[in-house]
mmCIF file of N, CA and C in Angstrom:
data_model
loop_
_atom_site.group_PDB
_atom_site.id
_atom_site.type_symbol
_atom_site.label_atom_id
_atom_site.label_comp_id
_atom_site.label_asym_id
_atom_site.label_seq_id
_atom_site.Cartn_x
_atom_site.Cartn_y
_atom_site.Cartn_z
ATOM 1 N N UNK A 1 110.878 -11.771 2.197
ATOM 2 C CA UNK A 1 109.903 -12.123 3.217
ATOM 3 C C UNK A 1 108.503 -11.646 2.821
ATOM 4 N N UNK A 2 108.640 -10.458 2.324
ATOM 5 C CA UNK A 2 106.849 -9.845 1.758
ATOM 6 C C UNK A 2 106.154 -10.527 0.807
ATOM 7 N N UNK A 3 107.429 -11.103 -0.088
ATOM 8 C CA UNK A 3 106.781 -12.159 -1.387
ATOM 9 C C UNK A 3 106.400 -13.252 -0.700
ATOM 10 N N UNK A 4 106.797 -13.715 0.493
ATOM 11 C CA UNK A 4 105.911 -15.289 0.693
ATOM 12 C C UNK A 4 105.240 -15.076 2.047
ATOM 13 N N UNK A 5 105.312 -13.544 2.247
ATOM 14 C CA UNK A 5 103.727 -13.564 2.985
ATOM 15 C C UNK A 5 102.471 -13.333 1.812
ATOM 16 N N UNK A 6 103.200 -12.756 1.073
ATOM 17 C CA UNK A 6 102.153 -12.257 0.087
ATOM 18 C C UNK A 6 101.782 -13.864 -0.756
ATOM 19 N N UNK A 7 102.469 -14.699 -0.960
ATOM 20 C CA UNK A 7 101.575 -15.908 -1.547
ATOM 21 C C UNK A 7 100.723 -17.035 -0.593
ATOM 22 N N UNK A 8 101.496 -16.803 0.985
ATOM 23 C CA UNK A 8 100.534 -17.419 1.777
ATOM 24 C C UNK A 8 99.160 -16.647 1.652
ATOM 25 N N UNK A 9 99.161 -15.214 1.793
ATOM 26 C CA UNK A 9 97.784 -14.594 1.879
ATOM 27 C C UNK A 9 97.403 -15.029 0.688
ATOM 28 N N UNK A 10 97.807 -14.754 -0.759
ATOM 29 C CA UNK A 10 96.693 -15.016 -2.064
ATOM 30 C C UNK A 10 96.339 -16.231 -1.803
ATOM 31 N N UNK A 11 97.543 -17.499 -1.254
ATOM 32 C CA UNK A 11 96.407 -18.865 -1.117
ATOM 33 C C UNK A 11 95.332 -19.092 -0.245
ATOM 34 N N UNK A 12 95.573 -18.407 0.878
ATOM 35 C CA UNK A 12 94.814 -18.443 1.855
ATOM 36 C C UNK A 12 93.134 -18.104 1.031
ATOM 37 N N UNK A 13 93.501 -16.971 0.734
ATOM 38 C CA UNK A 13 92.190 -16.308 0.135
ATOM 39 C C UNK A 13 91.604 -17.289 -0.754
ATOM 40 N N UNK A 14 92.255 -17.673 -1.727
ATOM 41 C CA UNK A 14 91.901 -18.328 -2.528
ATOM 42 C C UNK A 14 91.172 -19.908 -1.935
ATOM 43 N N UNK A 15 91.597 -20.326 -0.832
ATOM 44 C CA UNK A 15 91.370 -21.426 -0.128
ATOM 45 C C UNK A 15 89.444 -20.968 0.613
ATOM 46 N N UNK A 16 89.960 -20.227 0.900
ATOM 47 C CA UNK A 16 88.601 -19.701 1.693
ATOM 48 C C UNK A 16 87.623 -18.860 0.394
ATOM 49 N N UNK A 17 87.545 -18.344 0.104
ATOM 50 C CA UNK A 17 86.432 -18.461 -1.446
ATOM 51 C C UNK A 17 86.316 -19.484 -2.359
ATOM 52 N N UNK A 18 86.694 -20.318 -2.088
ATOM 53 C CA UNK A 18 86.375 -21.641 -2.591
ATOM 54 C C UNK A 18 85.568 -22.135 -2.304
ATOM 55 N N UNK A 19 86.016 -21.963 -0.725
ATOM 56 C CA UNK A 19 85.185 -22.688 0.221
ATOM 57 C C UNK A 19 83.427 -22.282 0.557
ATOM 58 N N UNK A 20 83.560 -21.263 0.716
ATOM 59 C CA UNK A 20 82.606 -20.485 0.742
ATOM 60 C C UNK A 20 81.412 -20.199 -0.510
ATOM 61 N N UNK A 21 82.005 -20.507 -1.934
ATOM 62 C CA UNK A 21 81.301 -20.446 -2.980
ATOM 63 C C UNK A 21 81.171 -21.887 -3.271
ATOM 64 N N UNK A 22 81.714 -23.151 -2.365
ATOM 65 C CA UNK A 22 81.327 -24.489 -2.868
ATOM 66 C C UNK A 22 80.287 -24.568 -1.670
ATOM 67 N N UNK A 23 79.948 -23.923 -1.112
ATOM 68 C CA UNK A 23 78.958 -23.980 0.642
ATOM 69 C C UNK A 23 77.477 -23.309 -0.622
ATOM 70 N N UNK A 24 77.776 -22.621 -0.898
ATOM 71 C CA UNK A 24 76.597 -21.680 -1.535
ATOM 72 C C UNK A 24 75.744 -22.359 -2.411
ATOM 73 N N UNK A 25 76.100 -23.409 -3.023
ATOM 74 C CA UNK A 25 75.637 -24.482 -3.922
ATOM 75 C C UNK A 25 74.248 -25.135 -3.239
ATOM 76 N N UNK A 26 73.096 -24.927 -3.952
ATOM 77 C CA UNK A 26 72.015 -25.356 -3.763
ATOM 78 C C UNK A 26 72.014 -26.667 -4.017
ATOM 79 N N UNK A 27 71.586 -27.655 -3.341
ATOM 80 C CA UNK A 27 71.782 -29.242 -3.836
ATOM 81 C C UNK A 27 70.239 -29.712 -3.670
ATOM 82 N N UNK A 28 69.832 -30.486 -4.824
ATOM 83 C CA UNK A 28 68.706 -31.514 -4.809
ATOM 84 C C UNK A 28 68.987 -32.479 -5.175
ATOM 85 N N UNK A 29 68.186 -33.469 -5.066
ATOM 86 C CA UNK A 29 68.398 -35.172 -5.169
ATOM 87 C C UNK A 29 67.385 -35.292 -6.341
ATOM 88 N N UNK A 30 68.053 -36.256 -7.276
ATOM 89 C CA UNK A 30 67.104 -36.737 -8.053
ATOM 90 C C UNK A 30 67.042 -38.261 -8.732
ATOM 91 N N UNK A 31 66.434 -39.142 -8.420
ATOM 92 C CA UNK A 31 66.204 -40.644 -8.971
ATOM 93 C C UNK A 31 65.768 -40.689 -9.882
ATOM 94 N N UNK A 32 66.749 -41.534 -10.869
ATOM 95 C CA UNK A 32 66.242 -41.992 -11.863
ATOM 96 C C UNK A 32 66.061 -43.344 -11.926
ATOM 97 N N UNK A 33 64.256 -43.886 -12.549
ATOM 98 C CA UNK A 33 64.481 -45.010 -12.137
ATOM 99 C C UNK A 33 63.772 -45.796 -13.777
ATOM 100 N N UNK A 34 64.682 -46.340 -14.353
ATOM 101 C CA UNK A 34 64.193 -47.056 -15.681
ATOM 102 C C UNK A 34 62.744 -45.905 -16.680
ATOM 103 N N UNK A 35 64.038 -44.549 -16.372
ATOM 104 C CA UNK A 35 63.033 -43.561 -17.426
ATOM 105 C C UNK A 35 61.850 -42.924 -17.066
ATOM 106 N N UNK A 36 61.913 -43.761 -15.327
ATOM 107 C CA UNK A 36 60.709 -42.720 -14.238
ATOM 108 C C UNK A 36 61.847 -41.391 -13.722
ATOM 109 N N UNK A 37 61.504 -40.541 -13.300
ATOM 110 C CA UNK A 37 62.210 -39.290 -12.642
ATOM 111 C C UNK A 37 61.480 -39.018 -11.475
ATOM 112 N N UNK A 38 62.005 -38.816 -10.732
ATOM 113 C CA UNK A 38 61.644 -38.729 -8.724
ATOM 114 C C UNK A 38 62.797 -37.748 -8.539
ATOM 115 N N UNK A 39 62.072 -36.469 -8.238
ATOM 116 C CA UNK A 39 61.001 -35.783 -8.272
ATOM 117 C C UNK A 39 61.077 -35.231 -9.909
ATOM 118 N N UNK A 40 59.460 -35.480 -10.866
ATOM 119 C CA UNK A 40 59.773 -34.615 -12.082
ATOM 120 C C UNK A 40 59.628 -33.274 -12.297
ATOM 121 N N UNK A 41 59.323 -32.961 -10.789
ATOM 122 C CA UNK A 41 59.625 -30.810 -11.020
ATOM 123 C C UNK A 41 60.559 -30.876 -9.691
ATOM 124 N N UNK A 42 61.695 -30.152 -10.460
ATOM 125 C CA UNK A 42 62.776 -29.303 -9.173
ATOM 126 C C UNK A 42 62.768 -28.466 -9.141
ATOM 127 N N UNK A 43 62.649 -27.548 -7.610
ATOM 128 C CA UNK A 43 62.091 -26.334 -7.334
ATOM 129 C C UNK A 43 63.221 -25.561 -7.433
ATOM 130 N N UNK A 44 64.299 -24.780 -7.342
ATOM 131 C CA UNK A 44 65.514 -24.283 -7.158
ATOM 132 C C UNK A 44 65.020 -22.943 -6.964
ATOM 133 N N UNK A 45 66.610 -22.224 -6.734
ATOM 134 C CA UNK A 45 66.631 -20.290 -6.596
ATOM 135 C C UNK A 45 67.110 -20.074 -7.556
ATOM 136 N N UNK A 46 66.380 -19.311 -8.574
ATOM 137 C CA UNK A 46 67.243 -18.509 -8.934
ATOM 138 C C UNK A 46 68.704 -18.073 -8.885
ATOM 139 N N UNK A 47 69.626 -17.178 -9.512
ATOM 140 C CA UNK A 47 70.679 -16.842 -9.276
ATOM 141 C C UNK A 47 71.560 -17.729 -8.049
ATOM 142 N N UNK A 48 71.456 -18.561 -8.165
ATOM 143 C CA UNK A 48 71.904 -19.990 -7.474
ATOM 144 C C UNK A 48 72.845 -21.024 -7.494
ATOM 145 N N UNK A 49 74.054 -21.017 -7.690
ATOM 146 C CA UNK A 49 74.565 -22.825 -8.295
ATOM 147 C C UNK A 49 73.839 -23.533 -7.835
ATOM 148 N N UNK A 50 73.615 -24.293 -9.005
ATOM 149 C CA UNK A 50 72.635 -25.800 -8.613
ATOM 150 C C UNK A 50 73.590 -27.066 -8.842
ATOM 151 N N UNK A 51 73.521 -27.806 -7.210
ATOM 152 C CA UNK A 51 73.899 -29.270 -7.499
ATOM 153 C C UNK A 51 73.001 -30.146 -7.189
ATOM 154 N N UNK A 52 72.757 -31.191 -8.743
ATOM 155 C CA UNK A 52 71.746 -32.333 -8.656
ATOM 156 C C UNK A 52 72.675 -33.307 -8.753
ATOM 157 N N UNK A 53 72.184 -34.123 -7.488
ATOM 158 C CA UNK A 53 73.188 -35.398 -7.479
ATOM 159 C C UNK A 53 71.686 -36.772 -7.341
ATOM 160 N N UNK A 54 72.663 -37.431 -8.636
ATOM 161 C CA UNK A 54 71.662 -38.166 -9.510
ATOM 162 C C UNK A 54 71.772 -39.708 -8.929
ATOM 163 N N UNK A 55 70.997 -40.165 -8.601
ATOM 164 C CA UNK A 55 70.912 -41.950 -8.482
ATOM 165 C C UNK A 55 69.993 -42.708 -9.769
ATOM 166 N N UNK A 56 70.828 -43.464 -10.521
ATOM 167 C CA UNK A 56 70.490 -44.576 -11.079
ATOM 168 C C UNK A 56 69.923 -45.681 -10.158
ATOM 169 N N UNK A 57 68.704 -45.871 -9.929
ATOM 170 C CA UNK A 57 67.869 -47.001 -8.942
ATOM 171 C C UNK A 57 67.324 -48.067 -9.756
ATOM 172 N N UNK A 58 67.611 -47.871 -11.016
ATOM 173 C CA UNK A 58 66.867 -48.969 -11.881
ATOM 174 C C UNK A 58 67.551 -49.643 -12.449
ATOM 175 N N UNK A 59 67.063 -50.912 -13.515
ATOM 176 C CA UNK A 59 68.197 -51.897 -13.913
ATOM 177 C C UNK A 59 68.514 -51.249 -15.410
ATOM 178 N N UNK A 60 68.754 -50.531 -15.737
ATOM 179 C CA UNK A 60 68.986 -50.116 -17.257
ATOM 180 C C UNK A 60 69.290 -48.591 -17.017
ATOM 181 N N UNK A 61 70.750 -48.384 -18.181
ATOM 182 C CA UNK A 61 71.447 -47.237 -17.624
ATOM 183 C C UNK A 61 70.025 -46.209 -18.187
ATOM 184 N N UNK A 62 70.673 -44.877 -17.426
ATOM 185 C CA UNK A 62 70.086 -43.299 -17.515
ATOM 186 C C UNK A 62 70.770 -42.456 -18.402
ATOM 187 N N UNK A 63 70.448 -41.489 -19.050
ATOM 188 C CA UNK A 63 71.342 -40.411 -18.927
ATOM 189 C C UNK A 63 70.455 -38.808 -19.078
ATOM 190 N N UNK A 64 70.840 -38.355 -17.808
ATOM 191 C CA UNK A 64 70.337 -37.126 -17.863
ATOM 192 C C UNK A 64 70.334 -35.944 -18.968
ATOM 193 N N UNK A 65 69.524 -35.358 -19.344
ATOM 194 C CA UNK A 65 69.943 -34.293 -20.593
ATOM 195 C C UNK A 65 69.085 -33.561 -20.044
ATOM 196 N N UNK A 66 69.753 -32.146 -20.892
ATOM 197 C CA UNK A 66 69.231 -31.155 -20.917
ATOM 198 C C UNK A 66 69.616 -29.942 -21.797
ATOM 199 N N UNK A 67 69.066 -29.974 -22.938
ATOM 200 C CA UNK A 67 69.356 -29.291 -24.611
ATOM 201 C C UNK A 67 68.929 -28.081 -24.001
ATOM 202 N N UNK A 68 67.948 -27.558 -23.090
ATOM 203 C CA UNK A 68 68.373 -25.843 -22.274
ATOM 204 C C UNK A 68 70.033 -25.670 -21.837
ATOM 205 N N UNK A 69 69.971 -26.448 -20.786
ATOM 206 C CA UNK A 69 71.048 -26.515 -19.865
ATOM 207 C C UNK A 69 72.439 -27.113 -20.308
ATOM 208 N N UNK A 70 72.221 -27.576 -21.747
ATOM 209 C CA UNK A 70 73.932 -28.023 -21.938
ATOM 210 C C UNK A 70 74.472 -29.021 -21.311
ATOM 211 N N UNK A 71 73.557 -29.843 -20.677
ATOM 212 C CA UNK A 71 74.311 -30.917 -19.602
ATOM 213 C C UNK A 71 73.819 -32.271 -19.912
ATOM 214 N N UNK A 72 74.686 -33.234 -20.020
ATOM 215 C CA UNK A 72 74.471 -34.402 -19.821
ATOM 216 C C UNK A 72 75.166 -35.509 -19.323
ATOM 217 N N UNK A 73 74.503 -36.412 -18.759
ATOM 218 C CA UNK A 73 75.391 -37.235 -17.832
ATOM 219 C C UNK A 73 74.627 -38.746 -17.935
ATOM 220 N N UNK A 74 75.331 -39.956 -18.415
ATOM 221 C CA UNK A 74 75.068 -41.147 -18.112
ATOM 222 C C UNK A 74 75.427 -41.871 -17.271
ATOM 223 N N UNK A 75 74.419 -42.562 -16.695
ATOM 224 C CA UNK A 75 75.121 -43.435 -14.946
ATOM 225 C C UNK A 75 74.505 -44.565 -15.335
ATOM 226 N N UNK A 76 74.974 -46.020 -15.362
ATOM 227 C CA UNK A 76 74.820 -47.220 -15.210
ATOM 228 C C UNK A 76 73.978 -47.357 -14.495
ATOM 229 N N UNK A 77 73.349 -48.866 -14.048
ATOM 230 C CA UNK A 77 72.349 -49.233 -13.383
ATOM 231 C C UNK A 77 73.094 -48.860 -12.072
ATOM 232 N N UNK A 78 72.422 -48.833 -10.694
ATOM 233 C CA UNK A 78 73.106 -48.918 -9.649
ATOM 234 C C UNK A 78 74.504 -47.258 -8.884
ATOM 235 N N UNK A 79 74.258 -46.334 -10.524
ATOM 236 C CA UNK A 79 75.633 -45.784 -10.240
ATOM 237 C C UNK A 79 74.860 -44.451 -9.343
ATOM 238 N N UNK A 80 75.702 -43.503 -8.869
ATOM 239 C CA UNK A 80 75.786 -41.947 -8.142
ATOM 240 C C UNK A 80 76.381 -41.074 -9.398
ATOM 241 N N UNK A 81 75.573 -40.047 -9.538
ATOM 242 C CA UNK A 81 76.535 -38.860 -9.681
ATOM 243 C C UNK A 81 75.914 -37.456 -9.327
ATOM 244 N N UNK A 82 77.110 -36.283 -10.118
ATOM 245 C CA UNK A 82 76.630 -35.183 -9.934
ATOM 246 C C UNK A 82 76.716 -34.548 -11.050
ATOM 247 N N UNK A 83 75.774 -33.336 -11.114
ATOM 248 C CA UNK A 83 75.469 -32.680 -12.463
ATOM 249 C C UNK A 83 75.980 -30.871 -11.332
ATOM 250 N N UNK A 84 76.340 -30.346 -12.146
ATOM 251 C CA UNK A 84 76.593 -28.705 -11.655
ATOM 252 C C UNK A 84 76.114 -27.597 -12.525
ATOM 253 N N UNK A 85 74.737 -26.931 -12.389
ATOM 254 C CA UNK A 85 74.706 -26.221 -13.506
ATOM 255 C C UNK A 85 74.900 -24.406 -13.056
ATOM 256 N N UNK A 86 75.083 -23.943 -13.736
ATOM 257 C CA UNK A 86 75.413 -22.603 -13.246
ATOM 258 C C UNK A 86 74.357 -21.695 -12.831
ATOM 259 N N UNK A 87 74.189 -20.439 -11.919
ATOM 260 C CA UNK A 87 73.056 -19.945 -11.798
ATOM 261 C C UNK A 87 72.281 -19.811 -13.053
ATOM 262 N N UNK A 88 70.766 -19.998 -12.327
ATOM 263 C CA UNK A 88 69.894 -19.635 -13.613
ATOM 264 C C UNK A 88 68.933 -18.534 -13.382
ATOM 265 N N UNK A 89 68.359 -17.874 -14.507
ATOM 266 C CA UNK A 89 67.467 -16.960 -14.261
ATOM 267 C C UNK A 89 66.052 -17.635 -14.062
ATOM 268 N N UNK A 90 65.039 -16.900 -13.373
ATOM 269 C CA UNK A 90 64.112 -17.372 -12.945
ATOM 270 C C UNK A 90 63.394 -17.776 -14.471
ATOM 271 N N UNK A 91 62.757 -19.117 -14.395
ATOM 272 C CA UNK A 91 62.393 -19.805 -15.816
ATOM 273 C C UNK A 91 62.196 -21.178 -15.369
ATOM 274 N N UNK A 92 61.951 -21.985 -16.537
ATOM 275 C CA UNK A 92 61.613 -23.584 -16.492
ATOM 276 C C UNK A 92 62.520 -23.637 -17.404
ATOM 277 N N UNK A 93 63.070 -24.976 -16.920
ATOM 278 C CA UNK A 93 63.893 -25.590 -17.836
ATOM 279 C C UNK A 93 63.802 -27.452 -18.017
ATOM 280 N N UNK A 94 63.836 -27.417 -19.231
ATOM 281 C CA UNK A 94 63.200 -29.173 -18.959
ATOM 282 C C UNK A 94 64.347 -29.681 -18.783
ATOM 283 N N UNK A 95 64.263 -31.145 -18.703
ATOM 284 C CA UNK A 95 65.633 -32.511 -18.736
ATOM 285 C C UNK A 95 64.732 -33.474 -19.065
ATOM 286 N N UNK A 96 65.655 -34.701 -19.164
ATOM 287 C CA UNK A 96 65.178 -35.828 -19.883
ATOM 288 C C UNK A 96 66.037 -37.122 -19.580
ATOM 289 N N UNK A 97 65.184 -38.463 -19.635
ATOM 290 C CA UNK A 97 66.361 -39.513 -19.520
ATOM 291 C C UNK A 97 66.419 -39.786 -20.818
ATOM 292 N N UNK A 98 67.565 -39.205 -21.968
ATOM 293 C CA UNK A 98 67.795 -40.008 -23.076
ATOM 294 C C UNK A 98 67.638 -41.616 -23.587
ATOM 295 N N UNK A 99 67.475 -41.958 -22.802
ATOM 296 C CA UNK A 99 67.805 -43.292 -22.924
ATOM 297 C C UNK A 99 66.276 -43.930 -22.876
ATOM 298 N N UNK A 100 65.064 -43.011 -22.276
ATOM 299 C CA UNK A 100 63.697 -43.384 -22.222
ATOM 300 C C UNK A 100 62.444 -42.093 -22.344
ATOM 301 N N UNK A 101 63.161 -42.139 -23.935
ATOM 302 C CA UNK A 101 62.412 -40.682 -24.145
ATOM 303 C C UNK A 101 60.719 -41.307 -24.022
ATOM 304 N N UNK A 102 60.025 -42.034 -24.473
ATOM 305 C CA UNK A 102 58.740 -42.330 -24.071
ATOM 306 C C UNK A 102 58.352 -41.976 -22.719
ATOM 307 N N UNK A 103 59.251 -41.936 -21.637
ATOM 308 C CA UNK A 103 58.781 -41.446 -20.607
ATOM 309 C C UNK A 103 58.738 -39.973 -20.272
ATOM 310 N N UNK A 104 57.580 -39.082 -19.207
ATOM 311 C CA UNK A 104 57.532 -37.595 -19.272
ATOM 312 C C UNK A 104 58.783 -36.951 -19.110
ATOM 313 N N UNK A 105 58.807 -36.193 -19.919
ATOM 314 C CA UNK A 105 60.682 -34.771 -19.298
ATOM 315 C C UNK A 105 59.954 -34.950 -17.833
ATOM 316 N N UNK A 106 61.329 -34.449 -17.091
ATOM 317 C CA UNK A 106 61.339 -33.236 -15.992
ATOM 318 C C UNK A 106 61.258 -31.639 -15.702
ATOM 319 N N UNK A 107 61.630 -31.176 -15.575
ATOM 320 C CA UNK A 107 61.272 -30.206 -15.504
ATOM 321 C C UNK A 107 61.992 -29.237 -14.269
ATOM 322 N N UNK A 108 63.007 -28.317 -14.244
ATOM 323 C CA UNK A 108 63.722 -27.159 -13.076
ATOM 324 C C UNK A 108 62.968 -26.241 -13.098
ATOM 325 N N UNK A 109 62.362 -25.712 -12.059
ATOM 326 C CA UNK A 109 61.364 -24.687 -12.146
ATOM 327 C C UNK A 109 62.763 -23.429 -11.295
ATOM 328 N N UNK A 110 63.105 -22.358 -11.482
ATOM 329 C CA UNK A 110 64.003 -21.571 -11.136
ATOM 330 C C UNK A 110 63.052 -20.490 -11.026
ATOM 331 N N UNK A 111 63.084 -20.050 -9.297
ATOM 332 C CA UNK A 111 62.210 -19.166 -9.023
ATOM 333 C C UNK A 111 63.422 -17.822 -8.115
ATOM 334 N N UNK A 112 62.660 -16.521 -8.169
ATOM 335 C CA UNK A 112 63.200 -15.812 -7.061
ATOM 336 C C UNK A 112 63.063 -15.839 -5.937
ATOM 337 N N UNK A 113 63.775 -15.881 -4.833
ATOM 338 C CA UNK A 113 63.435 -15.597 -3.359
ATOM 339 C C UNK A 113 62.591 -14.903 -2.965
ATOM 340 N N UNK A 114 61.883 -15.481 -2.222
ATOM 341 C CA UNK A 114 60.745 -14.318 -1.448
ATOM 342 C C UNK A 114 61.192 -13.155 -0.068
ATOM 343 N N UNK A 115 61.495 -12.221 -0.249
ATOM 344 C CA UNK A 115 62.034 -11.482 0.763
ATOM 345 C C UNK A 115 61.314 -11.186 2.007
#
């Protein structure tokens, strides 16, 4: 009986810090539109998970990069997604639409909280 109270509690726990560390996730929006970027500075926190959830609005695919950040993601004309990057220290970090390097980077500006 103690062993399967004891695995209801570890799931439980485990259910609820999940939950709670997928709530904590900072989210911004960002459009990409044929190698334009809306918005090209994202403001974020510091020590933060960051979720950027990306719209393709233009007729020719995207793909997000970022040779700081290790991340990249291509979305078709028309598509949604999401990018997850891990907390960052306060800094700039650029991105880019691979696909239309002639157009300006972006740019994550990662700041500290003001207390």
């Amino acid at each position: 009986m103690i062993k399967i109270l004891s695995k209801y509690t570890l799931l439980l726990l485990l259910i609820v810090t999940s939950s709670v560390l997928a709530a904590e996730k900072y989210t911004v929006e960002l459009e990409m539109k044929d190698g334009e970027l809306i918005p090209q500075v994202i403001e974020v926190p510091a020590k933060t998970p960051i979720r950027i959830k990306i719209r393709n609005t233009g007729t020719s695919p995207v793909e997000f990069e970022s040779t700081q950040l290790r991340k990249e993601k291509v979305l078709a004309p028309g598509a949604n997604s999401v990018v997850v990057i891990a907390p960052l220290k306060p800094g700039r970090y650029t991105f880019f639409d691979d696909f239309h390097l002639s157009h300006p980077q972006g740019e994550i500006v990662a700041t500290e909280k003001a207390e």
